[in-house]
Amino acid sequence: MNLFYRSTRSKSELVKASQAILRGLAEDGGLYVPEYVPTLDKSLEELSQMSYQETAYEVMKLFLTDFTEDELKSCINKAYDSKFDTEVIAPLVEADGAYYLELFHGATIAFKDMALSILPHLLITSAKKNHVKNEIVILTATSGDTGKAALAGFADVEGTRIIVFYPKNGVSPIQEKQMVTQKGKNTFVVGITGNFDDAQTGVKKLFGDKELVKVMDTAGFQFSSANSINIGRLIPQVVYYVYAYGQLLKENKIEKGEKINIVVPTGNFGNILAAYFAKNMGVPIAKLICASNENKVLYDFFETGVYDRNRDFVLTSSPSMDILISSNLERLIYLSTGCDPDKNAAFMKSLSREGKYQITPDMKDNMTDFCGNFASEQETADTIKALYEKTGYVIDTHTAVAAAVLNKYRSATNDHTKVVVASTASPFKFTRSVMNAIDHKYDAMGDFELVDTLSKLANVKVPNAIEEIRTAPVLHDTVCEKEDMKSIVMKFLEIEE
Ligand SMILES: *Cc1c(COP(=O)(O)O)cnc(C)c1O
């Protein structure tokens, strides 16, 4: 049976998974959602015996029903291979009464690799299936991690080009270095003078620019997105929640059917939405705890039912979560209306016009699986230090936001359900903030001296992704105003204006 996808904003046509992956965003500006969330057709006991790749197939085959078994398995095997530095792909580490699901063992040592190592293959396969002749141009706005993970995924993949926009002063030095040293003839990296939301809004505008799309088509190009709005990003993220539950079962950490909680450090709401999908597929999950940094728009939303982006944007030590418009929340809003695209579209219109909307009490009742909290910069740093001192385990700043929120949640509710914390980045990606949290005596050290010190302290080998950039030359130095994004794209594609 085929599972179709529709837009969150209108009752327009149904599309197949491969078409939704190709388009990224629906034509009406909405996000694609599956008509329903499929139920796992293997038991969790069976799944617990499977490798990551086998689990990925069992989960993804239910969503990507127009892919053949061969096509899907080929995509999975090309993605989850020796690019990852551990065969289990996503290990669980127990520390201080929680299970940290380490999603950072891929090429760029952050969780975006989990989806972005497979997206290029899903995309190329989708293009072939739909007889697409145009070259595919990936357009991405990044708050740091997506950019590099997308660049790494798409570099030199035939039939694709990739353009990444990042906020010039809104990413960590290591994140920036990782991006501007990217190799690959089809890659293009641009810093913009604005914040992440400016970059994201600019990219959305380009996607919606009908004139540009026409000019591109004539020149033999079409846009697609690698941002977390693409279902080709969302679906692969469901896999590791199913896998984590299976691993806990296998290791007898939980009993059959036992419910667990999940804490996710959240920005664009993609990762936590994937956990929600896993729950709806049949994984016994009780609470989904949404952890925010000081940009706590989601915490306020879950508390009050009002989503309000009219506030100061805070630059924090967890930059990948410095977001005021959580794109993927739209899918939850849509689902909570009982799948009413008109109602959802009205909320999104209000968001773009007034920067806010208020959901109805009925909709709020449909979101009781979720709860939110946030951690201040001080709480985040204190959590890194305390966990390190107690256990020797070092977590990055994003994961620390989740750990801090978990502590708050436990003392507020006395809910001591076993819990999986999504660990979204290696501490080596945010070394300065991490070391600074542990002890200020490290403040004077240079970036790579810090890396080596962290390696000794945590007793973890310096990841390859960091070793590589020690000496890599800068290959991208374009910086532009947010108004000039369109002309930059045309220039890169060598299209005459
Ligand atoms: C992207 C990212 C997040 C936020 O994930 P969303 O899916 O956008 O909510 C959290 N931590 C890290 C390290 C990230 O790169």
Coordinates of C-alpha atoms and ligand atoms in Angstrom, one line a residue:
M1 CA 0.0 0.0 0.0
N2 CA 1.3 3.4 -0.9
L3 CA 1.6 6.2 1.7
F4 CA 1.0 9.6 0.3
Y5 CA 2.1 13.0 1.5
R6 CA 0.1 16.3 1.5
S7 CA 0.8 19.9 2.4
T8 CA 0.1 21.3 5.8
R9 CA -1.4 24.4 4.2
S10 CA -4.0 23.3 1.6
K11 CA -5.9 20.3 0.4
S12 CA -3.8 20.2 -2.8
E13 CA -2.8 17.1 -4.5
L14 CA -1.3 14.0 -2.8
V15 CA 2.3 13.3 -3.7
K16 CA 4.5 10.2 -3.4
A17 CA 7.4 10.2 -0.9
S18 CA 10.0 10.6 -3.8
Q19 CA 8.1 13.7 -5.0
A20 CA 7.9 15.2 -1.5
I21 CA 11.7 14.6 -1.1
L22 CA 12.4 16.2 -4.5
R23 CA 10.3 19.3 -3.8
G24 CA 11.3 19.8 -0.1
L25 CA 8.6 22.4 0.5
A26 CA 5.1 22.2 -1.0
E27 CA 4.1 24.8 -3.6
D28 CA 1.8 26.6 -1.2
G29 CA 4.6 27.1 1.3
G30 CA 3.4 24.3 3.5
L31 CA 5.4 21.3 4.7
Y32 CA 4.7 17.8 3.5
V33 CA 3.2 15.4 6.0
P34 CA 2.4 11.7 5.6
E35 CA -1.4 11.0 5.4
Y36 CA -0.9 9.0 8.6
V37 CA 2.0 7.7 10.7
P38 CA 2.5 4.0 9.9
T39 CA 2.8 1.4 12.6
L40 CA 5.9 -0.8 12.9
D41 CA 5.2 -4.2 11.4
K42 CA 8.0 -5.9 13.3
S43 CA 7.9 -6.3 17.1
L44 CA 10.4 -4.3 19.2
E45 CA 12.0 -7.6 20.3
E46 CA 12.7 -8.5 16.7
L47 CA 14.0 -5.0 16.0
S48 CA 16.2 -5.1 19.1
Q49 CA 18.2 -7.9 17.4
M50 CA 18.8 -5.8 14.2
S51 CA 21.8 -3.6 13.2
Y52 CA 21.3 0.1 12.7
Q53 CA 21.1 -0.4 9.0
E54 CA 18.5 -3.1 9.3
T55 CA 16.4 -1.0 11.7
A56 CA 16.7 1.9 9.2
Y57 CA 15.2 -0.3 6.5
E58 CA 12.3 -1.5 8.7
V59 CA 11.4 2.1 9.7
M60 CA 12.0 3.8 6.4
K61 CA 10.2 1.3 4.1
L62 CA 7.0 2.2 5.9
F63 CA 7.3 5.9 5.0
L64 CA 9.0 5.7 1.6
T65 CA 6.6 3.3 0.0
D66 CA 7.5 4.1 -3.6
F67 CA 11.1 3.1 -3.1
T68 CA 11.9 -0.5 -4.0
E69 CA 13.7 -2.6 -1.4
D70 CA 16.9 -2.5 -3.5
E71 CA 16.7 1.3 -3.8
L72 CA 16.2 1.9 -0.1
K73 CA 18.8 -0.6 1.1
S74 CA 21.3 0.9 -1.3
C75 CA 20.7 4.4 0.0
I76 CA 21.0 3.1 3.6
N77 CA 24.2 1.2 3.0
K78 CA 25.8 4.2 1.2
A79 CA 24.9 6.4 4.1
Y80 CA 25.6 4.4 7.3
D81 CA 29.1 3.1 6.5
S82 CA 32.6 3.8 7.6
K83 CA 31.9 7.6 7.5
F84 CA 30.8 6.8 11.0
D85 CA 33.5 6.0 13.6
T86 CA 31.5 3.3 15.3
E87 CA 29.8 0.2 13.8
V88 CA 26.7 0.7 16.0
I89 CA 26.3 4.2 14.4
A90 CA 24.4 5.6 17.4
P91 CA 25.7 4.3 20.7
L92 CA 23.9 4.7 24.0
V93 CA 26.0 5.8 26.9
E94 CA 24.8 5.6 30.5
A95 CA 25.8 8.5 32.8
D96 CA 24.2 9.8 36.0
G97 CA 20.9 7.9 35.6
A98 CA 20.2 8.8 32.0
Y99 CA 21.0 7.2 28.6
Y100 CA 22.8 9.5 26.2
L101 CA 22.0 8.6 22.6
E102 CA 25.2 9.8 20.9
L103 CA 24.1 11.0 17.5
F104 CA 27.5 12.5 16.6
H105 CA 29.6 9.7 15.2
G106 CA 29.3 10.8 11.6
A107 CA 31.4 12.9 9.3
T108 CA 30.8 16.2 10.9
I109 CA 30.4 15.1 14.5
A110 CA 26.8 16.4 15.0
F111 CA 23.4 14.8 14.8
K112 CA 22.6 16.3 11.4
D113 CA 24.9 13.7 9.9
M114 CA 22.3 11.0 10.8
A115 CA 19.9 12.4 8.1
L116 CA 22.3 14.3 5.8
S117 CA 24.4 11.3 5.0
I118 CA 21.4 9.6 3.5
L119 CA 19.5 12.6 2.0
P120 CA 21.7 12.9 -1.1
H121 CA 21.1 9.3 -2.0
L122 CA 17.3 9.6 -1.4
L123 CA 17.3 12.7 -3.5
I124 CA 19.2 11.2 -6.4
T125 CA 17.1 8.1 -6.3
S126 CA 13.9 10.3 -6.2
A127 CA 15.2 12.3 -9.2
K128 CA 15.8 9.1 -11.3
K129 CA 12.4 7.7 -10.3
N130 CA 10.6 10.9 -11.5
H131 CA 12.7 11.3 -14.7
V132 CA 14.1 14.6 -13.6
K133 CA 16.7 16.0 -16.1
N134 CA 17.6 19.2 -14.3
E135 CA 20.6 19.4 -12.0
I136 CA 19.5 19.7 -8.4
V137 CA 20.6 22.8 -6.5
I138 CA 20.5 22.3 -2.7
L139 CA 19.8 25.6 -1.0
T140 CA 20.4 25.7 2.7
A141 CA 20.3 28.1 5.6
T142 CA 22.3 26.9 8.5
S143 CA 22.8 27.9 12.1
G144 CA 26.1 26.0 12.0
D145 CA 25.7 22.2 11.9
T146 CA 23.3 21.6 9.0
G147 CA 25.6 23.5 6.6
K148 CA 28.7 21.4 7.1
A149 CA 26.7 18.2 7.3
A150 CA 24.9 19.0 4.1
L151 CA 28.2 20.1 2.4
A152 CA 29.8 16.8 3.5
G153 CA 26.8 14.8 2.2
F154 CA 26.5 16.5 -1.2
A155 CA 30.1 17.3 -2.0
D156 CA 30.9 15.9 -5.5
V157 CA 27.6 13.9 -5.6
E158 CA 26.9 13.9 -9.4
G159 CA 23.9 15.8 -10.6
T160 CA 23.8 18.1 -7.5
R161 CA 25.2 21.5 -6.4
I162 CA 24.9 22.9 -2.9
I163 CA 24.8 26.5 -1.7
V164 CA 25.0 27.1 2.0
F165 CA 24.1 30.5 3.8
Y166 CA 25.3 30.9 7.4
P167 CA 25.1 33.9 9.7
K168 CA 28.6 35.4 9.6
N169 CA 28.8 36.1 13.3
G170 CA 26.4 33.5 14.5
V171 CA 28.4 30.2 14.4
S172 CA 31.3 28.9 16.4
P173 CA 34.9 29.3 15.0
I174 CA 35.2 25.6 14.5
Q175 CA 31.8 25.4 12.8
E176 CA 32.9 28.2 10.4
K177 CA 36.3 26.7 9.7
Q178 CA 34.6 23.4 8.9
M179 CA 32.4 25.0 6.3
V180 CA 34.8 27.4 4.7
T181 CA 37.3 24.6 4.1
Q182 CA 34.8 22.4 2.4
K183 CA 36.2 20.7 -0.8
G184 CA 34.1 19.8 -3.8
K185 CA 33.6 21.6 -7.1
N186 CA 29.8 21.7 -6.6
T187 CA 29.9 23.4 -3.2
F188 CA 29.4 27.1 -2.4
V189 CA 29.5 28.7 1.1
V190 CA 28.3 32.2 1.9
G191 CA 28.3 34.2 5.1
I192 CA 25.5 36.7 5.5
T193 CA 25.4 39.8 7.6
G194 CA 22.3 38.8 9.7
N195 CA 21.2 36.0 12.0
F196 CA 20.0 32.5 11.3
D197 CA 16.4 33.6 10.9
D198 CA 17.4 36.1 8.3
A199 CA 19.2 33.4 6.4
Q200 CA 16.3 31.0 6.7
T201 CA 13.8 33.6 5.6
G202 CA 16.0 34.6 2.6
V203 CA 16.2 31.0 1.5
K204 CA 12.5 30.5 1.8
K205 CA 12.0 33.6 -0.3
L206 CA 14.2 32.2 -3.0
F207 CA 12.3 28.9 -3.0
G208 CA 9.1 30.9 -3.5
D209 CA 10.4 33.2 -6.2
K210 CA 8.5 32.0 -9.3
E211 CA 10.5 34.1 -11.7
L212 CA 13.8 32.7 -10.4
V213 CA 12.4 29.1 -10.6
K214 CA 11.6 29.7 -14.2
V215 CA 14.9 31.2 -15.1
M216 CA 16.6 28.3 -13.3
D217 CA 14.6 25.7 -15.2
T218 CA 15.5 27.2 -18.5
A219 CA 19.2 27.0 -17.5
G220 CA 18.7 23.3 -16.4
F221 CA 18.5 23.7 -12.6
Q222 CA 15.9 23.2 -10.0
F223 CA 16.0 23.9 -6.2
S224 CA 15.6 21.4 -3.5
S225 CA 16.1 21.7 0.2
A226 CA 18.3 20.0 2.7
N227 CA 16.8 21.8 5.6
S228 CA 15.0 19.8 8.2
I229 CA 11.6 20.6 6.6
N230 CA 12.4 17.9 4.0
I231 CA 10.8 14.6 4.8
G232 CA 14.0 13.0 3.5
R233 CA 15.6 14.5 6.7
L234 CA 12.7 13.8 9.1
I235 CA 12.1 10.2 8.3
P236 CA 15.7 9.0 8.8
Q237 CA 15.7 10.7 12.2
V238 CA 12.8 8.4 13.4
V239 CA 15.1 5.5 13.0
Y240 CA 17.4 6.1 15.9
Y241 CA 14.6 6.4 18.5
V242 CA 13.4 3.0 17.4
Y243 CA 17.0 1.7 17.5
A244 CA 17.6 3.2 21.0
Y245 CA 14.5 1.5 22.4
G246 CA 15.7 -1.8 20.9
Q247 CA 19.1 -1.4 22.4
L248 CA 17.7 -0.7 25.8
L249 CA 15.6 -3.9 25.5
K250 CA 18.5 -5.9 24.2
E251 CA 20.7 -4.9 27.1
N252 CA 17.9 -5.6 29.6
K253 CA 17.9 -2.0 30.8
I254 CA 14.1 -1.9 30.3
E255 CA 11.4 -4.5 30.3
K256 CA 9.2 -5.3 27.4
G257 CA 6.6 -2.6 26.9
E258 CA 8.2 -0.3 29.5
K259 CA 7.7 3.4 28.7
I260 CA 10.6 5.7 28.5
N261 CA 10.9 9.5 28.3
I262 CA 12.9 11.3 25.7
V263 CA 14.7 14.7 26.1
V264 CA 15.7 16.5 23.0
P265 CA 17.7 19.8 22.7
T266 CA 15.5 21.6 20.2
G267 CA 15.8 24.3 17.7
N268 CA 13.9 23.8 14.5
F269 CA 11.7 21.0 16.1
G270 CA 12.8 18.4 13.6
N271 CA 14.6 16.0 16.0
I272 CA 11.8 16.0 18.6
L273 CA 9.1 15.6 15.9
A274 CA 11.0 12.5 14.7
A275 CA 10.7 11.1 18.3
Y276 CA 7.0 11.9 18.2
F277 CA 6.7 9.9 15.0
A278 CA 8.5 7.0 16.6
K279 CA 6.0 7.1 19.5
N280 CA 3.2 7.1 17.0
M281 CA 4.7 4.1 15.2
G282 CA 4.4 2.1 18.4
V283 CA 7.6 2.8 20.5
P284 CA 6.6 3.0 24.1
I285 CA 7.4 6.6 24.8
A286 CA 5.7 8.6 27.6
K287 CA 6.9 12.2 27.6
L288 CA 8.7 14.1 24.9
I289 CA 10.6 16.8 26.8
C290 CA 11.5 19.8 24.6
A291 CA 14.6 21.5 25.8
S292 CA 15.4 25.1 24.8
N293 CA 18.2 27.5 25.5
E294 CA 17.6 31.1 26.3
N295 CA 15.7 31.5 23.0
K296 CA 12.9 29.8 24.8
V297 CA 10.0 30.5 22.4
L298 CA 9.0 26.8 22.4
Y299 CA 9.0 26.6 26.2
D300 CA 6.7 29.6 26.3
F301 CA 4.5 28.1 23.6
F302 CA 4.0 24.8 25.5
E303 CA 3.3 26.7 28.7
T304 CA 0.8 29.3 27.3
G305 CA -0.3 28.1 23.9
V306 CA 1.0 31.3 22.4
Y307 CA 3.8 31.2 19.9
D308 CA 5.5 34.6 19.9
R309 CA 8.7 35.3 18.0
N310 CA 8.6 39.0 18.9
R311 CA 11.5 39.0 21.3
D312 CA 15.2 39.6 21.3
F313 CA 17.3 37.0 19.6
V314 CA 20.0 35.7 22.0
L315 CA 23.3 34.4 20.8
T316 CA 24.1 31.5 23.1
S317 CA 26.8 28.8 23.5
S318 CA 24.4 26.3 21.8
P319 CA 24.1 28.2 18.5
S320 CA 22.4 25.4 16.6
M321 CA 19.4 26.1 18.8
D322 CA 19.4 29.8 18.4
I323 CA 16.2 29.9 16.5
L324 CA 13.0 31.9 16.9
I325 CA 11.0 30.3 14.1
S326 CA 10.9 26.5 14.6
S327 CA 9.9 25.4 11.1
N328 CA 9.0 21.9 11.9
L329 CA 6.5 22.9 14.6
E330 CA 4.1 23.6 11.8
R331 CA 3.7 19.9 11.4
L332 CA 2.6 19.5 15.0
I333 CA 0.3 22.5 14.7
Y334 CA -1.3 20.9 11.6
L335 CA -1.7 17.5 13.4
S336 CA -3.1 19.1 16.5
T337 CA -5.9 20.8 14.4
G338 CA -7.0 17.3 13.4
C339 CA -5.2 17.8 10.1
D340 CA -7.1 20.9 9.0
P341 CA -4.8 22.7 6.5
D342 CA -7.0 25.9 6.4
K343 CA -6.7 26.3 10.2
N344 CA -3.0 25.7 10.1
A345 CA -2.5 28.1 7.2
A346 CA -4.3 30.8 9.2
F347 CA -1.8 30.3 12.1
M348 CA 1.1 30.5 9.7
K349 CA -0.2 33.6 8.1
S350 CA -0.5 35.2 11.5
L351 CA 3.0 34.1 12.3
S352 CA 4.4 35.7 9.2
R353 CA 2.3 38.9 9.6
E354 CA 2.3 39.5 13.3
G355 CA 5.1 37.1 14.4
K356 CA 2.7 35.2 16.6
Y357 CA -0.4 33.1 17.0
Q358 CA -2.4 31.5 19.7
I359 CA -3.7 27.9 19.5
T360 CA -7.0 26.7 20.8
P361 CA -7.5 24.8 24.0
D362 CA -8.5 21.7 21.9
M363 CA -5.2 21.9 20.1
K364 CA -3.3 22.2 23.3
D365 CA -5.0 19.1 24.6
N366 CA -3.7 17.3 21.6
M367 CA -0.1 18.1 22.6
T368 CA 0.0 16.6 26.1
D369 CA 2.7 14.2 25.0
F370 CA 5.0 17.2 25.0
C371 CA 6.4 19.4 27.7
G372 CA 9.0 22.1 27.5
N373 CA 11.6 23.8 29.6
F374 CA 14.7 25.8 29.1
A375 CA 18.2 26.2 30.5
S376 CA 20.1 29.5 30.9
E377 CA 23.7 29.9 29.9
Q378 CA 24.8 29.5 33.5
E379 CA 22.7 26.4 34.0
T380 CA 24.0 24.9 30.8
A381 CA 27.7 25.5 31.9
D382 CA 27.0 24.2 35.4
T383 CA 25.5 21.0 34.0
I384 CA 28.6 20.3 31.9
K385 CA 30.9 20.8 34.9
A386 CA 28.7 18.8 37.3
L387 CA 28.3 15.8 35.0
Y388 CA 32.0 15.8 34.2
E389 CA 33.0 16.0 37.9
K390 CA 30.6 13.3 38.9
T391 CA 31.1 10.8 36.1
G392 CA 34.0 11.9 33.8
Y393 CA 31.6 12.1 30.9
V394 CA 31.9 15.3 28.9
I395 CA 28.9 16.5 26.9
D396 CA 28.6 19.4 24.5
T397 CA 26.6 22.6 25.1
H398 CA 23.5 21.5 23.2
T399 CA 23.3 18.2 25.0
A400 CA 23.9 20.1 28.2
V401 CA 20.8 22.2 27.6
A402 CA 18.8 18.9 27.5
A403 CA 20.6 17.5 30.6
A404 CA 19.8 20.7 32.5
V405 CA 16.2 20.6 31.5
L406 CA 16.0 16.9 32.5
N407 CA 17.3 17.8 36.0
K408 CA 14.6 20.5 36.2
Y409 CA 11.9 18.2 35.0
R410 CA 12.8 15.5 37.5
S411 CA 12.8 17.8 40.5
A412 CA 9.6 19.5 39.4
T413 CA 7.6 16.3 38.6
N414 CA 9.3 13.6 40.6
D415 CA 8.9 11.5 37.4
H416 CA 11.8 9.1 37.4
T417 CA 10.9 7.2 34.2
K418 CA 14.0 5.9 32.4
V419 CA 15.1 8.5 30.0
V420 CA 17.0 8.8 26.7
V421 CA 18.7 12.2 26.1
A422 CA 19.4 13.0 22.5
S423 CA 23.1 13.9 22.5
T424 CA 23.4 16.1 19.4
A425 CA 27.0 17.1 19.1
S426 CA 30.4 16.0 20.1
P427 CA 32.0 18.2 22.8
F428 CA 34.9 18.6 20.3
K429 CA 32.6 20.7 18.1
F430 CA 32.1 23.3 20.8
T431 CA 35.4 22.8 22.6
R432 CA 35.8 26.4 23.9
S433 CA 32.4 26.6 25.6
V434 CA 32.8 23.1 27.0
M435 CA 36.2 23.7 28.4
N436 CA 35.2 27.1 29.7
A437 CA 32.3 25.5 31.6
I438 CA 34.6 23.0 33.2
D439 CA 37.3 25.4 34.3
H440 CA 38.1 29.1 33.4
K441 CA 41.8 28.3 33.6
Y442 CA 41.5 27.0 30.0
D443 CA 40.3 30.4 28.7
A444 CA 43.8 31.5 27.5
M445 CA 44.4 28.4 25.4
G446 CA 44.2 28.4 21.6
D447 CA 41.5 26.4 19.8
F448 CA 43.6 23.3 19.0
E449 CA 45.4 23.3 22.3
L450 CA 41.9 23.2 23.9
V451 CA 41.0 20.3 21.6
D452 CA 44.0 18.3 22.8
T453 CA 43.4 19.1 26.4
L454 CA 39.7 18.0 26.1
S455 CA 40.9 14.8 24.6
K456 CA 43.1 14.1 27.6
L457 CA 40.4 15.2 30.1
A458 CA 37.6 13.1 28.6
N459 CA 39.8 10.3 27.6
V460 CA 38.4 10.4 24.0
K461 CA 40.4 10.4 20.8
V462 CA 40.2 13.7 18.8
P463 CA 37.6 13.0 16.1
N464 CA 38.8 12.9 12.5
A465 CA 36.5 15.8 11.6
I466 CA 38.6 18.0 13.9
E467 CA 42.0 16.6 12.9
E468 CA 41.2 17.4 9.3
I469 CA 40.6 21.1 9.7
R470 CA 43.8 21.8 11.7
T471 CA 45.6 22.6 8.5
A472 CA 42.9 22.8 5.8
P473 CA 43.0 25.9 3.6
V474 CA 40.1 28.3 3.4
L475 CA 38.3 27.8 0.1
H476 CA 35.2 30.0 0.6
D477 CA 35.3 33.7 1.6
T478 CA 32.1 35.2 0.1
V479 CA 30.1 37.4 2.5
C480 CA 26.9 39.2 1.4
E481 CA 24.0 41.3 2.7
K482 CA 20.8 39.3 3.1
E483 CA 19.2 41.3 0.3
D484 CA 21.8 40.0 -2.1
M485 CA 21.2 36.3 -1.7
K486 CA 19.4 36.0 -5.0
S487 CA 22.1 37.6 -7.1
I488 CA 24.7 35.4 -5.3
V489 CA 22.8 32.3 -6.3
M490 CA 22.5 33.4 -10.0
K491 CA 26.2 34.2 -10.0
F492 CA 27.2 30.8 -8.6
L493 CA 25.0 29.1 -11.2
E494 CA 26.4 31.3 -13.9
I495 CA 22.9 32.5 -14.9
E496 CA 22.7 35.9 -16.6
E497 CA 20.3 38.4 -15.0
Ligands
LIG1 C1 20.4 21.2 14.7 C2 20.8 20.9 16.1 C3 19.9 20.9 17.2 C4 18.4 21.2 17.0 O1 17.7 20.2 16.3 P1 16.3 20.5 15.6 O2 16.0 19.3 14.8 O3 16.6 21.7 14.8 O4 15.4 20.8 16.7 C5 20.4 20.6 18.4 N1 21.7 20.4 18.6 C6 22.6 20.4 17.6 C7 24.0 20.1 17.9 C8 22.2 20.7 16.3 O5 23.1 20.7 15.3

